Every structure is written in C-alpha cells, then in structure tokens.
Amino acid sequence: MRLSARARGMFFSTCHLYTLLSNTNDTDGVYLALAMKKKWVLASSLVLAVSLFVVLVNYLEKPYLQPILQKGFRYTWITSWQRKVARQHPGYVSVPKREPLKLSCDVCSVVSSSGQILGRGAGTEIDGAACVWRMNNAPTLRYEKDVGNRTNLRVVSHTSVPLLLHKPQHFFGPASNGTVYVVWGPRRNMSPDGNGLIYNMLRRAADDFPKARIYVTTDERMDYCDKVFKKETGRDRITSGSYLSTGWFTLILAMDICKEIRVYGMINDTYCKSDGYRKVPYHYYEVGSRDECAEYVLHESAPYGGHRFITEKTVFGKWAKVHPIKFFHPEWQLS
C-alpha cells in the first residue's frame, strides 16, 4: 500500500522516536526492567496511533477503498461525526417536548415515491449516502433493489399519518431503527392544544413508543413554506387553490440539513410533454394504479385543492442551479 507524503512522515517520525527510546541507557539496574517496559508500552501506543492514522488517510485519499468500507467504518464514523456537529432547526419541534430538530448530513439520498424508480436498480447507490430520506409511508420491503433499504428520515404529510399508524411497530417501534419523522400539516390538524386531530395521534404514538423520534413543522415554518411558494411562482398558495406537496417540504428541509442532495425517481416539469414518456404508477408501491403524468396534469389544472406538481418541479429546477441538488432516474438537464 503506497502512503501519502503526510502519512510516511508520521510513520518515520514514530520509528525514529521508537529508536531513541530503545537506545536510552539506564544505569540503575533495579529500575531497568520497569523503565524498558514503560518505553515499550509508549512506543507501541504511538505505533498503533500512527497505524490508525495511516488507514484513515488512505481511506480518505483513495475513493476506490470507500465502497469496501462504506457499510462498516465509513457510515459509523460519519454518523458519529454528524451527531457532534448537528445544527438546530427550530422550525421543526419534537412531540411532545417541543425541542428543536438537531440534524446535519453530508450527502442525502432523497427517494421519490414515483413509479419512475422501478427497474432502475438504484438501491445500492441510494443506500451509499450518509442519510437516506423517504416520503410518507413509502415502503422498502420487496423494493430494496430499486429504492434501497435504509431510512434515516421520513417527511410525512398529515394525511399519511393514519397510514403509518396502521403499522405502528414497523414505523415507530424498534424496527424503525432511529428513523426521524418530520410531519407537516395545517394548524387545524397539528395544533398541540388538544384540538389538533393529527397531533393527538402523534402524541399517542410518542407515548406508546418513547424512543420514537417524531417532529412536527411549526406554524412559522409552514408560513415560511407558503411565502417561498409565492416568491417563486408569483401566486398566493391559498387564493390559487393550491396544496403544497410532501416533495416541497422535503426539499426545503433538505436544503437546510444536507450539504449535497441527490433526488431519485423525480421527473422534471417538461417530462409529461415529451414524446414517448415512460408511463408509470403515481406511487411505485401501487402498481396498476393511476398513471403519474395523468395525475400531475389533473392536479395542475384543478381549480381548488390540487398539488401543483409541475409548477413545483419548475421551482426545483431553479433551486438546483444555486444549490447542490442533482436528479437521477431520470436525470435532469438544467439549462
């Protein structure tokens, strides 16, 4: 294994120190054995420390070693480091303690629920990121090859909370493996004053599963997301009859938390107008259900209560020009 100049320097310095220690004369015969033992322990500790340093340097400097160690050393080291430097995000508070979300990630895989992800074989690539994000109740079981297996964070619509509670052990019990849940929704459903129907459901889930990491979006953050929509589109969300999608809330949160965002299975704003576009189910786990593009067109033209999926994709394309956001399966060509 060829070492970098920095690693070689550290190694030879340690060897030199070991030589000096070994050649030190001790005229006191009574303490000779004890002194040599202490020197040996010191030198061995230094050699061990430098060896570990050499391994780390070679790992960081040689990308071809990373896939080999990724599932073991790299992921454990990165997530441990992230916990030490995690930033607070006061727009998202825990249930029921109302403590701010603390989370930072290097590279995030954001997995769309679109049927576009089927047959792509992107699972290993998705799981290779430091953090893997999913939306609502999108499953991994039986779809691992295409969507991966790990889940670090789920962004969940208030309308999807009952779907999670159909499988509470799976989503909030030990099987969740520390997944963070960030739930968004309107004040009438998310109020913590006892009148919020969805908040009350989440409060009971938190009581039943004390280790569950459940957060809700604050009123201020919900207002902020509305303001971003108006700024980017020129239209007021409420008066235009629009409902923001889970994808909207996911990317806004990801831009706060992730250094790099890799989105999988999301189409751009012109895809459904392209010749011979791929017809896929709206959700990859609802094979045989409504077509994705048909659903998008229906929502885009709805006078009230529709998600403006196509409009949102136009905005995402704008964000990708100024933020480290990349889209895969299908890839986006940003002009």
Coordinates of C-alpha atoms in Angstrom, one line a residue:
M1 CA 0.0 0.0 0.0
R2 CA 1.6 3.3 -1.1
L3 CA 1.2 6.1 1.6
S4 CA 0.9 9.8 1.0
A5 CA 3.8 12.0 2.0
R6 CA 2.0 13.1 5.1
A7 CA 1.4 9.5 6.2
R8 CA 5.0 8.5 5.5
G9 CA 6.3 11.4 7.5
M10 CA 4.2 10.4 10.5
F11 CA 5.3 6.8 10.2
F12 CA 9.0 7.6 10.0
S13 CA 8.8 10.0 12.9
T14 CA 7.3 7.3 15.1
C15 CA 10.0 4.9 14.1
H16 CA 12.7 7.4 15.0
L17 CA 11.1 8.0 18.4
Y18 CA 11.0 4.3 19.0
T19 CA 14.7 4.1 18.2
L20 CA 15.5 6.9 20.6
L21 CA 13.5 5.2 23.4
S22 CA 15.2 1.8 22.7
N23 CA 18.7 3.3 22.8
T24 CA 18.3 5.2 26.1
N25 CA 20.7 4.0 28.7
D26 CA 19.5 3.4 32.3
T27 CA 22.4 2.7 34.7
D28 CA 20.0 1.8 37.5
G29 CA 19.8 -2.0 37.3
V30 CA 16.9 -2.1 39.8
Y31 CA 14.6 0.0 37.6
L32 CA 15.9 -1.1 34.2
A33 CA 13.2 -3.7 33.5
L34 CA 10.4 -1.4 34.6
A35 CA 11.8 1.5 32.5
M36 CA 12.1 -0.6 29.4
K37 CA 8.6 -1.9 29.9
K38 CA 7.2 1.7 30.1
K39 CA 9.2 2.7 27.0
W40 CA 7.8 -0.3 25.1
V41 CA 4.2 0.5 26.0
L42 CA 4.7 4.1 25.0
A43 CA 6.3 3.2 21.7
S44 CA 3.7 0.6 20.9
S45 CA 0.9 3.1 21.6
L46 CA 2.5 5.6 19.3
V47 CA 2.9 2.9 16.5
L48 CA -0.8 1.9 16.9
A49 CA -2.0 5.5 16.8
V50 CA 0.0 6.2 13.6
S51 CA -1.2 3.0 12.0
L52 CA -4.8 4.0 12.6
F53 CA -4.0 7.4 11.2
V54 CA -2.4 5.8 8.1
V55 CA -5.5 3.7 7.5
L56 CA -7.7 6.8 7.8
V57 CA -5.6 8.9 5.4
N58 CA -5.5 6.2 2.8
Y59 CA -9.3 5.8 3.1
L60 CA -10.0 9.4 2.6
E61 CA -7.4 9.8 -0.2
K62 CA -8.4 6.7 -2.2
P63 CA -12.0 6.6 -3.3
Y64 CA -11.8 3.1 -4.5
L65 CA -11.5 1.9 -0.9
Q66 CA -14.7 3.6 0.2
P67 CA -17.2 1.1 -1.3
I68 CA -15.4 -1.7 0.6
L69 CA -15.6 0.0 3.9
Q70 CA -18.8 2.0 3.4
K71 CA -21.2 -0.2 5.2
G72 CA -18.9 -0.5 8.2
F73 CA -16.3 2.0 9.1
R74 CA -17.4 5.0 6.9
Y75 CA -21.0 5.1 7.8
T76 CA -20.4 4.6 11.6
W77 CA -17.7 7.3 11.5
I78 CA -19.7 9.8 9.5
T79 CA -22.9 9.5 11.5
S80 CA -20.9 9.7 14.8
W81 CA -19.3 12.9 13.5
Q82 CA -22.7 14.3 12.4
R83 CA -24.1 13.9 15.8
K84 CA -21.3 16.1 17.2
V85 CA -21.9 18.9 14.8
A86 CA -25.6 18.6 14.3
R87 CA -27.3 22.0 13.9
Q88 CA -30.6 23.0 15.4
H89 CA -33.6 23.5 13.1
P90 CA -36.2 25.4 15.3
G91 CA -38.8 25.2 12.5
Y92 CA -39.3 21.5 13.5
V93 CA -40.1 20.5 17.1
S94 CA -40.4 17.2 18.8
V95 CA -43.6 15.6 20.0
P96 CA -44.4 16.2 22.8
K97 CA -41.4 18.1 24.3
R98 CA -41.3 20.8 21.6
E99 CA -37.5 20.5 21.3
P100 CA -35.9 21.6 18.0
L101 CA -34.7 19.1 15.5
K102 CA -30.9 18.6 15.5
L103 CA -29.6 17.0 12.4
S104 CA -26.9 17.5 9.8
C105 CA -26.0 15.3 6.9
D106 CA -23.2 15.3 4.2
V107 CA -24.8 13.6 1.2
C108 CA -28.6 12.9 1.3
S109 CA -30.4 10.5 -0.9
V110 CA -34.0 11.7 -1.3
V111 CA -36.1 8.9 -2.7
S112 CA -39.3 9.9 -4.5
S113 CA -42.4 7.7 -4.3
S114 CA -42.8 7.8 -8.0
G115 CA -43.0 4.7 -10.2
Q116 CA -40.1 6.1 -12.1
I117 CA -37.8 4.5 -9.6
L118 CA -38.9 1.0 -10.6
G119 CA -36.5 -1.1 -12.6
R120 CA -33.6 1.4 -12.1
G121 CA -31.6 -0.8 -9.8
A122 CA -30.5 2.3 -7.8
G123 CA -30.9 0.7 -4.3
T124 CA -27.2 0.3 -3.6
E125 CA -26.4 3.8 -4.8
I126 CA -29.2 5.2 -2.6
D127 CA -28.0 3.4 0.5
G128 CA -24.5 4.7 -0.1
A129 CA -25.3 8.2 1.1
A130 CA -24.8 9.4 4.6
C131 CA -28.6 9.9 5.0
V132 CA -31.5 8.4 3.2
W133 CA -34.8 10.2 3.1
R134 CA -38.2 8.9 2.1
M135 CA -41.7 10.3 2.0
N136 CA -44.9 9.4 3.7
N137 CA -45.4 5.6 4.1
A138 CA -43.3 4.5 1.0
P139 CA -42.0 1.0 1.8
T140 CA -38.6 -0.6 1.2
L141 CA -39.6 -4.3 1.7
R142 CA -39.7 -6.1 -1.7
Y143 CA -38.4 -2.9 -3.4
E144 CA -34.8 -2.9 -2.0
K145 CA -33.1 -3.3 -5.3
D146 CA -34.7 -0.1 -6.7
V147 CA -35.2 2.1 -3.6
G148 CA -32.6 0.8 -1.1
N149 CA -33.1 -0.5 2.4
R150 CA -32.0 2.3 4.9
T151 CA -34.2 5.1 6.1
N152 CA -32.8 7.9 8.3
L153 CA -35.6 10.4 7.8
R154 CA -39.2 10.5 6.6
V155 CA -41.1 13.6 5.7
V156 CA -44.8 12.8 6.2
S157 CA -48.0 14.6 5.2
H158 CA -50.6 15.0 7.9
T159 CA -52.9 12.9 5.6
S160 CA -50.4 10.0 5.7
V161 CA -50.1 9.7 9.5
P162 CA -53.1 7.3 9.8
L163 CA -51.2 5.0 7.2
L164 CA -48.2 5.0 9.5
L165 CA -50.3 4.1 12.5
H166 CA -51.7 1.1 10.7
K167 CA -48.2 -0.4 11.3
P168 CA -47.1 1.4 14.5
Q169 CA -44.5 -1.3 15.4
H170 CA -42.9 -1.1 12.0
F171 CA -42.7 2.7 11.8
F172 CA -42.3 3.7 15.4
G173 CA -41.0 0.6 17.2
P174 CA -37.5 -0.9 17.3
A175 CA -37.8 -1.8 13.6
S176 CA -37.7 1.9 12.7
N177 CA -34.0 1.9 13.8
G178 CA -34.0 5.5 14.9
T179 CA -35.7 7.0 11.8
V180 CA -36.6 10.6 12.3
Y181 CA -40.2 11.6 11.3
V182 CA -41.0 15.2 10.3
V183 CA -44.7 15.7 9.9
W184 CA -46.2 18.7 8.1
G185 CA -49.8 19.9 8.1
P186 CA -52.2 22.8 8.7
R187 CA -52.8 24.4 12.1
R188 CA -56.3 22.8 12.5
N189 CA -54.7 19.3 12.4
M190 CA -51.4 20.0 14.0
S191 CA -52.3 22.2 17.0
P192 CA -50.8 20.8 20.3
D193 CA -53.6 22.4 22.3
G194 CA -55.7 19.2 22.3
N195 CA -57.8 20.1 19.3
G196 CA -55.3 19.0 16.6
L197 CA -56.5 15.6 15.4
I198 CA -53.3 14.6 13.8
Y199 CA -51.1 16.0 16.6
N200 CA -53.1 14.0 19.1
M201 CA -52.4 10.8 17.1
L202 CA -48.7 11.6 17.1
R203 CA -48.8 12.3 20.8
R204 CA -50.3 8.9 21.5
A205 CA -47.6 7.3 19.2
A206 CA -44.9 9.1 21.2
D207 CA -46.4 7.8 24.5
D208 CA -46.6 4.3 23.2
F209 CA -43.0 4.4 21.7
P210 CA -40.9 6.7 23.9
K211 CA -37.8 6.2 21.7
A212 CA -39.6 7.3 18.5
R213 CA -38.2 10.5 17.0
I214 CA -41.3 12.4 15.9
Y215 CA -41.2 16.1 14.9
V216 CA -43.8 18.4 13.6
T217 CA -43.4 21.5 11.4
T218 CA -44.1 24.7 13.4
D219 CA -46.7 27.3 12.3
E220 CA -43.9 29.7 11.5
R221 CA -42.2 27.2 9.2
M222 CA -45.5 26.4 7.5
D223 CA -46.0 30.1 6.8
Y224 CA -42.4 30.3 5.5
C225 CA -43.0 27.5 3.0
D226 CA -46.1 29.4 1.8
K227 CA -44.0 32.5 1.4
V228 CA -41.4 30.6 -0.6
F229 CA -44.1 29.4 -3.0
K230 CA -45.4 32.9 -3.5
K231 CA -41.9 34.3 -4.1
E232 CA -41.0 31.6 -6.6
T233 CA -44.3 31.4 -8.5
G234 CA -45.9 34.9 -8.0
R235 CA -49.1 33.2 -6.8
D236 CA -50.5 33.0 -3.3
R237 CA -50.9 29.4 -2.4
I238 CA -54.3 29.8 -0.7
T239 CA -56.0 32.1 -3.1
S240 CA -54.7 30.0 -6.0
G241 CA -56.3 26.9 -4.5
S242 CA -53.0 25.0 -4.1
Y243 CA -51.8 22.5 -1.6
L244 CA -48.1 22.1 -1.3
S245 CA -46.8 18.6 -1.8
T246 CA -44.6 16.5 0.6
G247 CA -41.9 16.9 -2.0
W248 CA -41.9 20.6 -1.5
F249 CA -41.5 20.4 2.3
T250 CA -38.8 17.7 1.8
L251 CA -36.6 19.7 -0.5
I252 CA -36.9 22.9 1.7
L253 CA -35.8 20.8 4.7
A254 CA -33.1 19.0 2.8
M255 CA -31.6 22.4 1.7
D256 CA -31.2 23.2 5.4
I257 CA -29.7 19.9 6.5
C258 CA -27.8 18.4 3.6
K259 CA -24.5 19.5 2.0
E260 CA -25.5 17.7 -1.1
I261 CA -28.9 16.4 -2.2
R262 CA -29.4 13.5 -4.7
V263 CA -33.0 13.1 -5.7
Y264 CA -34.1 9.7 -7.1
G265 CA -37.1 9.0 -9.3
M266 CA -38.5 12.5 -9.7
I267 CA -39.5 13.9 -13.1
N268 CA -39.0 17.5 -14.3
D269 CA -41.6 20.0 -15.4
T270 CA -41.5 19.1 -19.1
Y271 CA -41.3 15.3 -18.8
C272 CA -45.0 14.6 -19.3
K273 CA -45.0 16.7 -22.5
S274 CA -42.1 14.8 -24.0
D275 CA -42.7 12.2 -26.8
G276 CA -42.8 8.6 -25.6
Y277 CA -42.5 9.4 -22.0
R278 CA -42.5 6.5 -19.6
K279 CA -45.9 5.7 -18.1
V280 CA -45.5 4.6 -14.5
P281 CA -47.8 4.4 -11.5
Y282 CA -48.1 7.5 -9.4
H283 CA -46.6 5.5 -6.4
Y284 CA -44.1 2.7 -7.1
Y285 CA -45.7 0.6 -4.4
E286 CA -49.2 0.9 -6.0
V287 CA -48.5 -0.9 -9.3
G288 CA -51.5 -0.8 -11.6
S289 CA -52.8 2.4 -10.0
R290 CA -53.3 5.8 -11.8
D291 CA -50.6 7.0 -14.2
E292 CA -48.2 9.6 -12.8
C293 CA -48.4 12.1 -15.6
A294 CA -52.2 11.8 -15.7
E295 CA -52.2 12.6 -12.0
Y296 CA -49.9 15.5 -12.4
V297 CA -52.0 17.1 -15.2
L298 CA -55.2 16.6 -13.2
H299 CA -53.7 18.3 -10.1
E300 CA -52.1 21.1 -12.1
S301 CA -55.4 22.1 -13.7
A302 CA -57.6 21.6 -10.6
P303 CA -59.4 24.9 -9.6
Y304 CA -59.0 24.1 -5.9
G305 CA -57.3 21.6 -3.7
G306 CA -54.7 20.4 -6.2
H307 CA -51.0 19.9 -5.7
R308 CA -49.1 21.9 -8.4
F309 CA -46.6 19.2 -9.1
I310 CA -45.5 20.6 -12.4
T311 CA -45.1 24.1 -11.1
E312 CA -43.1 22.8 -8.1
K313 CA -40.8 20.9 -10.5
T314 CA -40.1 24.2 -12.3
V315 CA -39.1 25.7 -9.0
F316 CA -36.9 22.7 -8.0
G317 CA -35.1 23.2 -11.3
K318 CA -34.3 26.8 -10.3
W319 CA -33.1 25.7 -6.9
A320 CA -30.8 23.1 -8.5
K321 CA -28.9 25.9 -10.3
V322 CA -27.9 27.5 -7.0
H323 CA -27.9 24.6 -4.6
P324 CA -26.0 21.2 -4.8
I325 CA -29.1 19.3 -5.9
K326 CA -28.9 16.5 -8.6
F327 CA -31.6 14.4 -10.0
F328 CA -31.3 10.8 -11.0
H329 CA -33.5 8.2 -12.7
P330 CA -34.4 10.2 -14.7
E331 CA -31.6 12.7 -14.9
W332 CA -32.5 16.4 -15.3
Q333 CA -30.8 18.6 -17.9
L334 CA -30.6 22.0 -16.4
S335 CA -30.3 24.8 -18.9

